[in-house]
Amino acid sequence: MEQVNTYDLVIGLEVHIQLGTLRKVFAPEGFSFGEAPNSQVSEVTMAHPGSLPIPNMECIYRVAKLGLALGCEIAAETRFARKNYFYPDLPKGYQLSQAENPICMGGELPFILPDGTQGAVALERIHMEEDAGKLIHDQHATASMVDLNRAGTGLAELVTRPELHSPEAAAACFASIQQLVRYLGVGEGDMEKGMLRCDANVSLKPAGAAKLGTRVEVKNLNSFNFLQAAIRFEAKRQAELLRSGELVQQETRTFNPSSGTTAPMRDKETAADYRYFPDPDLQPIRLGKEKLASLKAEIPSLPLERLKQYREEYGMAHAKAVAIISEKTESDYFEGLIASGCTPKAAANWLLGPVREFLKEQKQEITSFPLDSVQLTRFINLVEQRTITREAAMGEIWPRLLAKPDVDPRALAENLGLMARTDTSELEQAMKELVDQFPNEVARYRKGKKGLKGFFVGELMKKFGKKADPKTVSSMVIKVLEEKN
């Protein structure tokens, strides 16, 4: 547990996850990021007289699937309530949310810390609600603008127990949620687009004390670095207050990334302030055992399951395994390579090396990579089996194959005359000619100047170019030089 000036740091997270469905949760229109302001708004979102909400069951299913993946208890019956508050980006004057009977209760979220150790935090609940719109403060000199496109989109709110004790653990927890959301297909989890946001509840208590201190909520953190910076500042601020004999006020604060500081927004509301009551226009929703079973069957192998498999079954280094499981699409592609006959070691090296370099240059995702896993395996195996040299592979075949993905790599190598020389007798004869050609260098080598091996390797490679395997050439150089000794 991290300590700040003899106080224990206690953190709980509230993570808002935008559900990637085709339409909003209670309104008929869809939502796409980046559209013209207020172009995706209907009478239901605006709460016009006579308009009624209709639940989008796909949103319900996605929240339930997230809960199933985290071992939550799924409610036999769930219902929605009106959370009443006035704000310009909430045209109805209330938000449809869940105070009681949330879809998911309990459960546990595993995560990986930067040092490679695994942790877990218990969950309080996962409930569903609708999002508010967006206020824009920098387009008018004296007024804020309101874009209601986002209003009414479905959100899952995941609430952890106050069991995190360092900024690093909080960030790892947040990262694990993003990863899980993408693995399950619940949403995109794009923080830059506001599709994943985090509120951090931060408090301090005397070291070793059981009773928690007064918590402060820092709102709307949309990056792992911002989350850590906000927690560090808030912990330091609270410690200074307590050390000087002042009390920490329960309040909601905002984080300024430029200054790295938090500032007050408002006093922290309580449930009574929101005057929750069941929405009279929405009936309770029930998810039967059959539907839950089908949702559970859709859950793929999850990141930590794959991490364990890659390390234990494939003998992969922790850092490489973590890099591959970071995105489900890359992990799926990796498994496709192995299923196609590529060794796990070679698959990891090529995926994290040349493939990622190409994707970074092209600003693409693995889903847009020109070569499917079968075709890339054919190419990799040519290199691994030394049928072609790596120099020929990367310099000549790789760019041509990316330009024409349907071409057979072996046929391409043959047509270019780049098949590796496998006849060692030809290499041996060429090396013997070099020995005769450079007697002084041979004599110096045999007197202890072993660095001259590189000279002979270079000369021999010049003779065969990209058709000679460097390892085979190196072995032949040593063989011929030593046997003459």
Coordinates of C-alpha atoms in Angstrom, one line a residue:
M1 CA 0.0 0.0 0.0
E2 CA 1.5 3.4 -1.0
Q3 CA 1.9 5.9 1.8
V4 CA 1.8 9.7 1.5
N5 CA 3.3 11.4 4.5
T6 CA 2.3 8.5 6.9
Y7 CA -1.1 8.3 5.3
D8 CA -2.4 5.3 3.3
L9 CA -3.6 6.1 -0.2
V10 CA -7.0 4.6 -1.1
I11 CA -8.4 4.8 -4.6
G12 CA -11.7 3.6 -6.2
L13 CA -12.6 4.0 -9.9
E14 CA -15.8 4.7 -11.7
V15 CA -15.3 3.9 -15.4
H16 CA -17.8 5.0 -18.1
I17 CA -17.8 2.8 -21.2
Q18 CA -19.6 3.9 -24.3
L19 CA -21.5 0.9 -25.7
G20 CA -20.8 0.5 -29.5
T21 CA -24.3 -0.2 -30.6
L22 CA -25.9 1.1 -33.8
R23 CA -28.5 3.2 -32.0
K24 CA -28.8 5.0 -28.7
V25 CA -30.0 3.2 -25.6
F26 CA -33.6 4.6 -25.4
A27 CA -33.9 6.7 -28.6
P28 CA -34.1 5.6 -32.3
E29 CA -31.2 7.5 -33.7
G30 CA -27.6 6.3 -34.0
F31 CA -24.4 8.1 -32.9
S32 CA -21.2 8.4 -34.9
F33 CA -18.2 10.4 -33.6
G34 CA -17.3 13.5 -35.5
E35 CA -20.7 14.3 -37.1
A36 CA -22.0 17.9 -37.4
P37 CA -23.2 19.2 -34.0
N38 CA -26.8 18.4 -33.1
S39 CA -27.3 16.3 -36.2
Q40 CA -28.0 13.1 -34.4
V41 CA -30.8 14.1 -32.1
S42 CA -34.4 12.9 -32.0
E43 CA -37.6 13.9 -30.1
V44 CA -37.0 11.1 -27.6
T45 CA -33.5 12.5 -26.7
M46 CA -35.0 16.0 -26.4
A47 CA -37.9 14.6 -24.3
H48 CA -40.6 16.3 -26.5
P49 CA -44.1 15.8 -25.2
G50 CA -45.6 12.4 -26.2
S51 CA -42.2 10.8 -27.0
L52 CA -41.4 7.6 -25.1
P53 CA -38.2 5.6 -24.5
I54 CA -37.8 2.2 -26.1
P55 CA -34.9 0.1 -24.6
N56 CA -32.2 -1.0 -27.0
M57 CA -31.7 -4.6 -25.7
E58 CA -28.3 -4.9 -27.4
C59 CA -27.0 -2.4 -24.9
I60 CA -28.4 -4.5 -22.0
Y61 CA -26.8 -7.6 -23.5
R62 CA -23.4 -6.0 -23.8
V63 CA -23.4 -4.9 -20.2
A64 CA -24.4 -8.4 -19.1
K65 CA -21.6 -9.9 -21.2
L66 CA -19.1 -7.6 -19.6
G67 CA -20.4 -8.7 -16.2
L68 CA -20.2 -12.4 -17.1
A69 CA -16.6 -12.0 -18.2
L70 CA -15.8 -10.5 -14.8
G71 CA -17.6 -13.0 -12.7
C72 CA -20.5 -10.7 -11.7
E73 CA -23.9 -11.8 -10.5
I74 CA -26.4 -10.9 -13.2
A75 CA -29.7 -9.6 -11.8
A76 CA -32.8 -11.7 -12.5
E77 CA -34.6 -8.4 -12.9
T78 CA -33.2 -4.9 -13.6
R79 CA -34.9 -1.6 -13.9
F80 CA -34.2 2.1 -14.7
A81 CA -34.7 5.2 -12.6
R82 CA -34.7 8.9 -13.3
K83 CA -31.6 10.7 -11.9
N84 CA -32.8 14.3 -11.7
Y85 CA -30.4 17.2 -12.2
F86 CA -30.3 20.2 -14.4
Y87 CA -27.4 20.8 -16.7
P88 CA -27.3 22.4 -20.2
D89 CA -26.2 19.1 -21.9
L90 CA -29.0 17.1 -20.4
P91 CA -32.2 18.4 -22.2
K92 CA -34.6 16.1 -20.4
G93 CA -33.6 17.4 -17.0
Y94 CA -32.9 13.9 -15.8
Q95 CA -30.7 10.9 -16.8
L96 CA -32.0 7.4 -17.1
S97 CA -29.7 5.3 -14.9
Q98 CA -29.8 2.6 -12.3
A99 CA -29.9 3.3 -8.6
E100 CA -31.2 -0.1 -7.5
N101 CA -31.2 -3.5 -9.2
P102 CA -28.2 -2.8 -11.5
I103 CA -27.5 -5.4 -14.2
C104 CA -24.3 -6.6 -12.6
M105 CA -23.2 -6.9 -8.9
G106 CA -19.9 -8.0 -7.5
G107 CA -17.2 -9.6 -9.6
E108 CA -13.4 -9.0 -9.8
L109 CA -11.2 -7.2 -12.4
P110 CA -7.7 -8.6 -12.9
F111 CA -4.9 -6.4 -14.2
I112 CA -1.2 -6.5 -14.9
L113 CA 1.1 -4.0 -13.1
P114 CA 4.1 -2.5 -15.0
D115 CA 6.6 -4.8 -13.2
G116 CA 4.8 -7.8 -14.6
T117 CA 3.0 -8.8 -11.4
Q118 CA -0.8 -9.5 -11.5
G119 CA -3.3 -7.8 -9.3
A120 CA -7.1 -7.7 -9.0
V121 CA -9.7 -5.3 -7.6
A122 CA -13.2 -6.3 -6.4
L123 CA -16.1 -4.7 -8.2
E124 CA -19.1 -3.0 -6.5
R125 CA -21.4 -3.1 -9.6
I126 CA -21.7 -2.5 -13.3
H127 CA -24.9 -0.6 -14.2
M128 CA -26.2 1.0 -17.4
E129 CA -27.2 4.6 -18.0
E130 CA -27.5 7.1 -20.9
D131 CA -24.8 9.7 -21.6
A132 CA -25.2 13.4 -21.6
G133 CA -24.3 15.7 -24.4
K134 CA -21.1 17.7 -24.7
L135 CA -20.4 21.3 -23.7
I136 CA -17.9 23.2 -25.9
H137 CA -16.3 26.2 -24.2
D138 CA -13.8 27.5 -26.8
Q139 CA -15.9 28.5 -29.8
H140 CA -17.6 31.6 -28.4
A141 CA -16.2 34.5 -26.5
T142 CA -19.0 34.8 -23.9
A143 CA -21.0 31.6 -24.1
S144 CA -20.6 27.8 -24.0
M145 CA -22.0 25.8 -26.9
V146 CA -23.9 22.6 -26.5
D147 CA -23.7 19.5 -28.9
L148 CA -26.4 17.0 -28.1
N149 CA -25.2 14.3 -30.5
R150 CA -23.8 12.1 -27.7
A151 CA -26.9 12.6 -25.4
G152 CA -28.7 9.3 -25.0
T153 CA -25.9 7.0 -26.1
G154 CA -25.6 3.9 -23.9
L155 CA -23.0 3.7 -21.1
A156 CA -21.9 1.0 -18.9
E157 CA -20.5 2.3 -15.6
L158 CA -18.1 0.0 -13.8
V159 CA -17.5 0.8 -10.2
T160 CA -14.6 -0.7 -8.3
R161 CA -14.3 -1.1 -4.5
P162 CA -11.9 1.3 -2.9
E163 CA -9.1 -1.3 -3.0
L164 CA -6.5 0.3 -5.2
H165 CA -3.5 1.9 -3.4
S166 CA -1.2 3.4 -6.0
P167 CA -1.5 5.6 -9.2
E168 CA 0.2 2.7 -11.1
A169 CA -2.4 0.2 -10.0
A170 CA -5.2 2.6 -10.9
A171 CA -3.8 3.1 -14.4
A172 CA -3.3 -0.7 -14.8
C173 CA -6.9 -1.3 -13.8
F174 CA -8.1 1.3 -16.3
A175 CA -6.0 -0.2 -19.0
S176 CA -7.4 -3.7 -18.2
I177 CA -10.9 -2.3 -18.6
Q178 CA -10.1 -0.8 -22.0
Q179 CA -8.5 -4.1 -23.2
L180 CA -11.5 -6.2 -21.9
V181 CA -14.0 -3.9 -23.6
R182 CA -12.3 -4.4 -26.9
Y183 CA -11.8 -8.2 -26.5
L184 CA -15.6 -8.6 -25.8
G185 CA -16.7 -6.2 -28.5
V186 CA -18.6 -4.1 -26.0
G187 CA -17.3 -0.9 -27.4
E188 CA -14.3 0.8 -29.0
G189 CA -12.8 2.1 -25.8
D190 CA -11.3 5.1 -27.6
M191 CA -10.4 7.6 -24.9
E192 CA -9.6 10.4 -27.4
K193 CA -13.1 10.2 -28.7
G194 CA -14.6 10.2 -25.2
M195 CA -15.7 6.6 -25.5
L196 CA -13.9 5.6 -22.3
R197 CA -13.7 8.0 -19.3
C198 CA -12.7 7.5 -15.7
D199 CA -13.6 9.2 -12.4
A200 CA -11.1 8.6 -9.6
N201 CA -12.2 8.6 -5.9
V202 CA -9.1 9.5 -3.9
S203 CA -8.8 9.5 -0.1
L204 CA -6.2 9.2 2.6
K205 CA -6.4 7.5 6.0
P206 CA -3.9 7.2 8.8
A207 CA -1.4 4.4 8.1
G208 CA -2.9 1.1 9.1
A209 CA -6.3 2.6 10.1
A210 CA -9.5 0.6 9.2
K211 CA -11.8 3.6 8.6
L212 CA -11.5 5.3 5.2
G213 CA -10.9 9.0 4.9
T214 CA -13.0 11.6 3.2
R215 CA -13.1 10.9 -0.5
V216 CA -12.7 13.4 -3.3
E217 CA -13.9 12.6 -6.8
V218 CA -11.8 13.7 -9.8
K219 CA -13.9 13.7 -12.9
N220 CA -13.5 12.8 -16.6
L221 CA -10.0 11.5 -16.9
N222 CA -9.4 10.2 -20.4
S223 CA -5.8 9.0 -20.3
F224 CA -3.7 6.6 -18.2
N225 CA -1.1 9.4 -17.6
F226 CA -3.7 11.9 -16.6
L227 CA -5.3 9.4 -14.2
Q228 CA -1.9 8.9 -12.5
A229 CA -1.0 12.6 -12.4
A230 CA -4.4 13.5 -11.0
I231 CA -4.1 10.9 -8.2
R232 CA -0.6 12.0 -7.3
F233 CA -1.6 15.6 -7.1
E234 CA -4.7 14.9 -5.1
A235 CA -2.9 12.7 -2.7
K236 CA -0.3 15.4 -2.1
R237 CA -2.9 18.1 -1.7
Q238 CA -4.9 16.1 0.8
A239 CA -1.8 15.1 2.8
E240 CA -0.9 18.8 3.1
L241 CA -4.4 19.7 4.4
L242 CA -4.3 16.9 7.0
R243 CA -0.8 17.7 8.1
S244 CA -1.8 21.3 8.8
G245 CA -4.8 20.2 10.8
E246 CA -7.5 21.0 8.2
L247 CA -10.2 18.7 7.0
V248 CA -10.6 17.3 3.5
Q249 CA -13.9 18.4 2.0
Q250 CA -16.0 15.9 0.1
E251 CA -16.3 17.4 -3.3
T252 CA -16.0 16.9 -7.1
R253 CA -12.9 18.2 -8.7
T254 CA -11.6 18.6 -12.3
F255 CA -8.0 17.9 -13.5
N256 CA -6.0 20.4 -15.5
P257 CA -3.5 18.5 -17.7
S258 CA -1.5 21.6 -18.4
S259 CA -0.7 22.4 -14.8
G260 CA -1.1 18.9 -13.4
T261 CA -3.4 20.2 -10.7
T262 CA -7.0 19.6 -9.7
A263 CA -9.6 22.3 -9.0
P264 CA -13.1 22.3 -7.3
M265 CA -16.1 21.8 -9.5
R266 CA -18.9 21.4 -7.0
D267 CA -19.8 19.8 -3.7
K268 CA -20.2 16.1 -4.0
E269 CA -23.8 15.1 -4.4
T270 CA -25.6 12.3 -2.6
A271 CA -28.3 10.0 -3.8
A272 CA -30.9 12.1 -2.1
D273 CA -29.8 15.2 -4.1
Y274 CA -30.7 13.3 -7.3
R275 CA -34.2 12.3 -6.2
Y276 CA -34.1 8.9 -7.9
F277 CA -37.4 7.3 -8.7
P278 CA -38.4 4.4 -11.1
D279 CA -39.0 5.6 -14.6
P280 CA -42.8 5.3 -15.2
D281 CA -42.3 4.7 -18.9
L282 CA -40.0 1.7 -18.7
Q283 CA -40.9 -1.8 -17.5
P284 CA -38.5 -4.0 -15.6
I285 CA -36.2 -6.0 -17.8
R286 CA -35.5 -9.7 -17.3
L287 CA -32.7 -11.7 -18.8
G288 CA -33.5 -15.5 -18.9
K289 CA -31.0 -18.2 -18.2
E290 CA -31.0 -19.2 -21.8
K291 CA -30.0 -15.7 -23.0
L292 CA -27.3 -15.5 -20.4
A293 CA -25.9 -18.9 -21.4
S294 CA -25.7 -17.7 -25.1
L295 CA -23.9 -14.5 -24.0
K296 CA -21.4 -16.4 -22.0
A297 CA -20.7 -18.7 -24.9
E298 CA -19.7 -15.7 -27.0
I299 CA -16.9 -14.7 -24.6
P300 CA -13.5 -15.4 -26.2
S301 CA -10.4 -16.4 -24.4
L302 CA -9.5 -13.2 -22.4
P303 CA -6.1 -11.4 -22.1
L304 CA -4.8 -13.0 -18.9
E305 CA -5.8 -16.5 -20.2
R306 CA -3.8 -15.9 -23.3
L307 CA -0.9 -14.4 -21.4
K308 CA -0.7 -17.6 -19.3
Q309 CA -0.9 -19.8 -22.4
Y310 CA 1.8 -17.8 -24.3
R311 CA 4.2 -17.9 -21.4
E312 CA 3.6 -21.5 -20.2
E313 CA 2.8 -23.3 -23.4
Y314 CA 5.0 -21.3 -25.9
G315 CA 7.8 -20.3 -23.5
M316 CA 7.4 -16.7 -24.5
A317 CA 9.0 -13.8 -22.5
H318 CA 6.6 -11.8 -20.4
A319 CA 7.2 -8.5 -22.2
K320 CA 6.5 -10.1 -25.7
A321 CA 3.4 -11.9 -24.4
V322 CA 2.0 -8.7 -22.9
A323 CA 2.7 -6.8 -26.2
I324 CA 0.9 -9.4 -28.3
I325 CA -2.2 -9.6 -26.0
S326 CA -2.5 -5.8 -25.9
E327 CA -5.0 -5.9 -28.8
K328 CA -7.3 -8.8 -29.5
T329 CA -6.9 -8.4 -33.3
E330 CA -3.2 -8.8 -33.0
S331 CA -3.5 -11.7 -30.6
D332 CA -6.0 -13.4 -33.0
Y333 CA -3.6 -12.8 -35.9
F334 CA -0.7 -14.3 -33.9
E335 CA -2.8 -17.4 -33.2
G336 CA -3.6 -17.6 -36.8
L337 CA 0.1 -17.7 -37.7
I338 CA 0.6 -20.6 -35.3
A339 CA -2.4 -22.5 -36.6
S340 CA -0.9 -22.1 -40.1
G341 CA 2.3 -23.8 -39.1
C342 CA 4.5 -21.0 -37.9
T343 CA 6.5 -21.5 -34.6
P344 CA 5.4 -19.3 -31.7
K345 CA 8.9 -17.8 -31.5
A346 CA 9.0 -16.8 -35.1
A347 CA 5.4 -15.6 -35.1
A348 CA 6.1 -13.3 -32.2
N349 CA 9.3 -11.9 -33.7
W350 CA 7.8 -11.1 -37.0
L351 CA 4.6 -9.7 -35.6
L352 CA 6.3 -7.4 -33.2
G353 CA 9.1 -6.6 -35.7
P354 CA 8.5 -6.1 -39.4
V355 CA 4.7 -6.4 -39.3
R356 CA 4.3 -3.7 -36.6
E357 CA 6.9 -1.5 -38.4
F358 CA 4.8 -1.6 -41.6
L359 CA 1.6 -0.9 -39.7
K360 CA 3.2 2.1 -37.9
E361 CA 4.5 3.5 -41.2
Q362 CA 1.1 3.1 -42.9
K363 CA -0.9 4.2 -39.9
Q364 CA -3.0 1.0 -40.1
E365 CA -4.3 -1.6 -37.8
I366 CA -3.6 -5.3 -38.2
T367 CA -7.0 -5.8 -39.7
S368 CA -5.7 -3.9 -42.7
F369 CA -2.5 -5.8 -43.1
P370 CA -2.2 -7.0 -46.7
L371 CA -1.0 -10.6 -45.8
D372 CA -3.3 -13.1 -44.1
S373 CA -1.8 -15.4 -41.5
V374 CA -1.5 -18.3 -44.0
Q375 CA 0.4 -16.2 -46.6
L376 CA 2.7 -14.7 -44.0
T377 CA 3.5 -18.1 -42.5
R378 CA 4.6 -19.3 -45.9
F379 CA 7.0 -16.4 -46.1
I380 CA 8.3 -16.7 -42.5
N381 CA 9.0 -20.4 -42.9
L382 CA 11.1 -19.8 -46.0
V383 CA 13.3 -17.5 -43.9
E384 CA 13.3 -19.7 -40.8
Q385 CA 14.2 -22.8 -42.8
R386 CA 17.0 -20.8 -44.6
T387 CA 15.4 -21.4 -48.0
I388 CA 16.0 -17.7 -48.5
T389 CA 18.3 -15.5 -46.6
R390 CA 16.9 -12.8 -44.3
E391 CA 18.7 -10.2 -46.3
A392 CA 17.0 -11.3 -49.5
A393 CA 13.7 -11.7 -47.7
M394 CA 13.6 -8.2 -46.3
G395 CA 15.3 -6.4 -49.1
E396 CA 13.7 -8.0 -52.1
I397 CA 10.7 -10.3 -51.4
W398 CA 9.0 -8.5 -48.4
P399 CA 8.2 -5.2 -50.3
R400 CA 7.0 -7.1 -53.4
L401 CA 4.9 -9.4 -51.4
L402 CA 3.2 -6.5 -49.5
A403 CA 2.5 -4.9 -52.9
K404 CA 1.1 -8.2 -54.4
P405 CA -0.2 -10.2 -51.4
D406 CA -1.5 -13.1 -53.6
V407 CA 1.9 -14.0 -55.0
D408 CA 3.4 -17.3 -53.7
P409 CA 6.6 -16.3 -51.7
R410 CA 8.5 -19.3 -52.9
A411 CA 7.7 -18.7 -56.5
L412 CA 8.6 -15.1 -56.1
A413 CA 12.0 -16.0 -54.7
E414 CA 12.6 -18.5 -57.5
N415 CA 11.7 -16.0 -60.2
L416 CA 14.1 -13.4 -58.7
G417 CA 16.8 -16.0 -58.4
L418 CA 17.1 -15.5 -54.6
M419 CA 16.8 -19.1 -53.4
A420 CA 19.6 -19.7 -50.9
R421 CA 22.7 -21.7 -51.9
T422 CA 22.4 -25.0 -50.0
D423 CA 25.4 -26.6 -51.6
T424 CA 28.2 -26.2 -49.0
S425 CA 30.8 -27.6 -51.3
E426 CA 30.4 -24.5 -53.5
L427 CA 30.9 -22.3 -50.5
E428 CA 33.9 -24.3 -49.3
Q429 CA 35.6 -24.1 -52.7
A430 CA 35.0 -20.3 -52.8
M431 CA 36.5 -20.0 -49.3
K432 CA 39.6 -22.0 -50.3
E433 CA 40.1 -19.6 -53.2
L434 CA 40.0 -16.7 -50.7
V435 CA 42.6 -18.4 -48.5
D436 CA 44.9 -18.5 -51.6
Q437 CA 44.0 -14.9 -52.5
F438 CA 44.7 -13.4 -49.0
P439 CA 47.7 -15.4 -47.5
N440 CA 48.8 -12.5 -45.2
E441 CA 45.3 -12.2 -43.7
V442 CA 45.2 -16.0 -43.2
A443 CA 48.5 -15.9 -41.4
R444 CA 47.5 -13.1 -39.1
Y445 CA 44.2 -14.9 -38.3
R446 CA 46.1 -18.1 -37.4
K447 CA 48.4 -16.1 -35.1
G448 CA 45.5 -14.9 -33.0
K449 CA 43.8 -12.0 -35.0
K450 CA 40.4 -13.7 -34.8
G451 CA 38.6 -10.5 -35.7
L452 CA 39.7 -11.1 -39.3
K453 CA 37.0 -13.7 -39.5
G454 CA 34.7 -10.8 -40.4
F455 CA 36.9 -9.8 -43.3
F456 CA 36.5 -13.3 -44.9
V457 CA 32.8 -13.5 -44.2
G458 CA 32.4 -10.1 -46.0
E459 CA 34.5 -11.3 -49.0
L460 CA 32.6 -14.6 -49.2
M461 CA 29.2 -12.8 -49.0
K462 CA 30.3 -10.5 -51.9
K463 CA 30.7 -13.6 -54.0
F464 CA 27.2 -15.0 -53.3
G465 CA 25.3 -11.9 -52.5
K466 CA 21.8 -12.3 -51.0
K467 CA 21.8 -16.0 -51.9
A468 CA 24.2 -17.0 -49.1
D469 CA 23.0 -17.6 -45.5
P470 CA 25.3 -15.6 -43.2
K471 CA 25.3 -18.3 -40.5
T472 CA 26.4 -20.9 -43.0
V473 CA 29.0 -18.6 -44.4
S474 CA 30.4 -17.8 -40.9
S475 CA 30.6 -21.5 -40.1
M476 CA 32.4 -22.2 -43.4
V477 CA 35.0 -19.5 -42.8
I478 CA 35.9 -20.9 -39.5
K479 CA 36.0 -24.5 -40.8
V480 CA 38.4 -23.7 -43.7
L481 CA 40.6 -21.3 -41.7
E482 CA 41.0 -23.7 -38.8
E483 CA 41.6 -26.9 -40.8
K484 CA 44.6 -25.3 -42.5
N485 CA 46.1 -24.5 -39.1

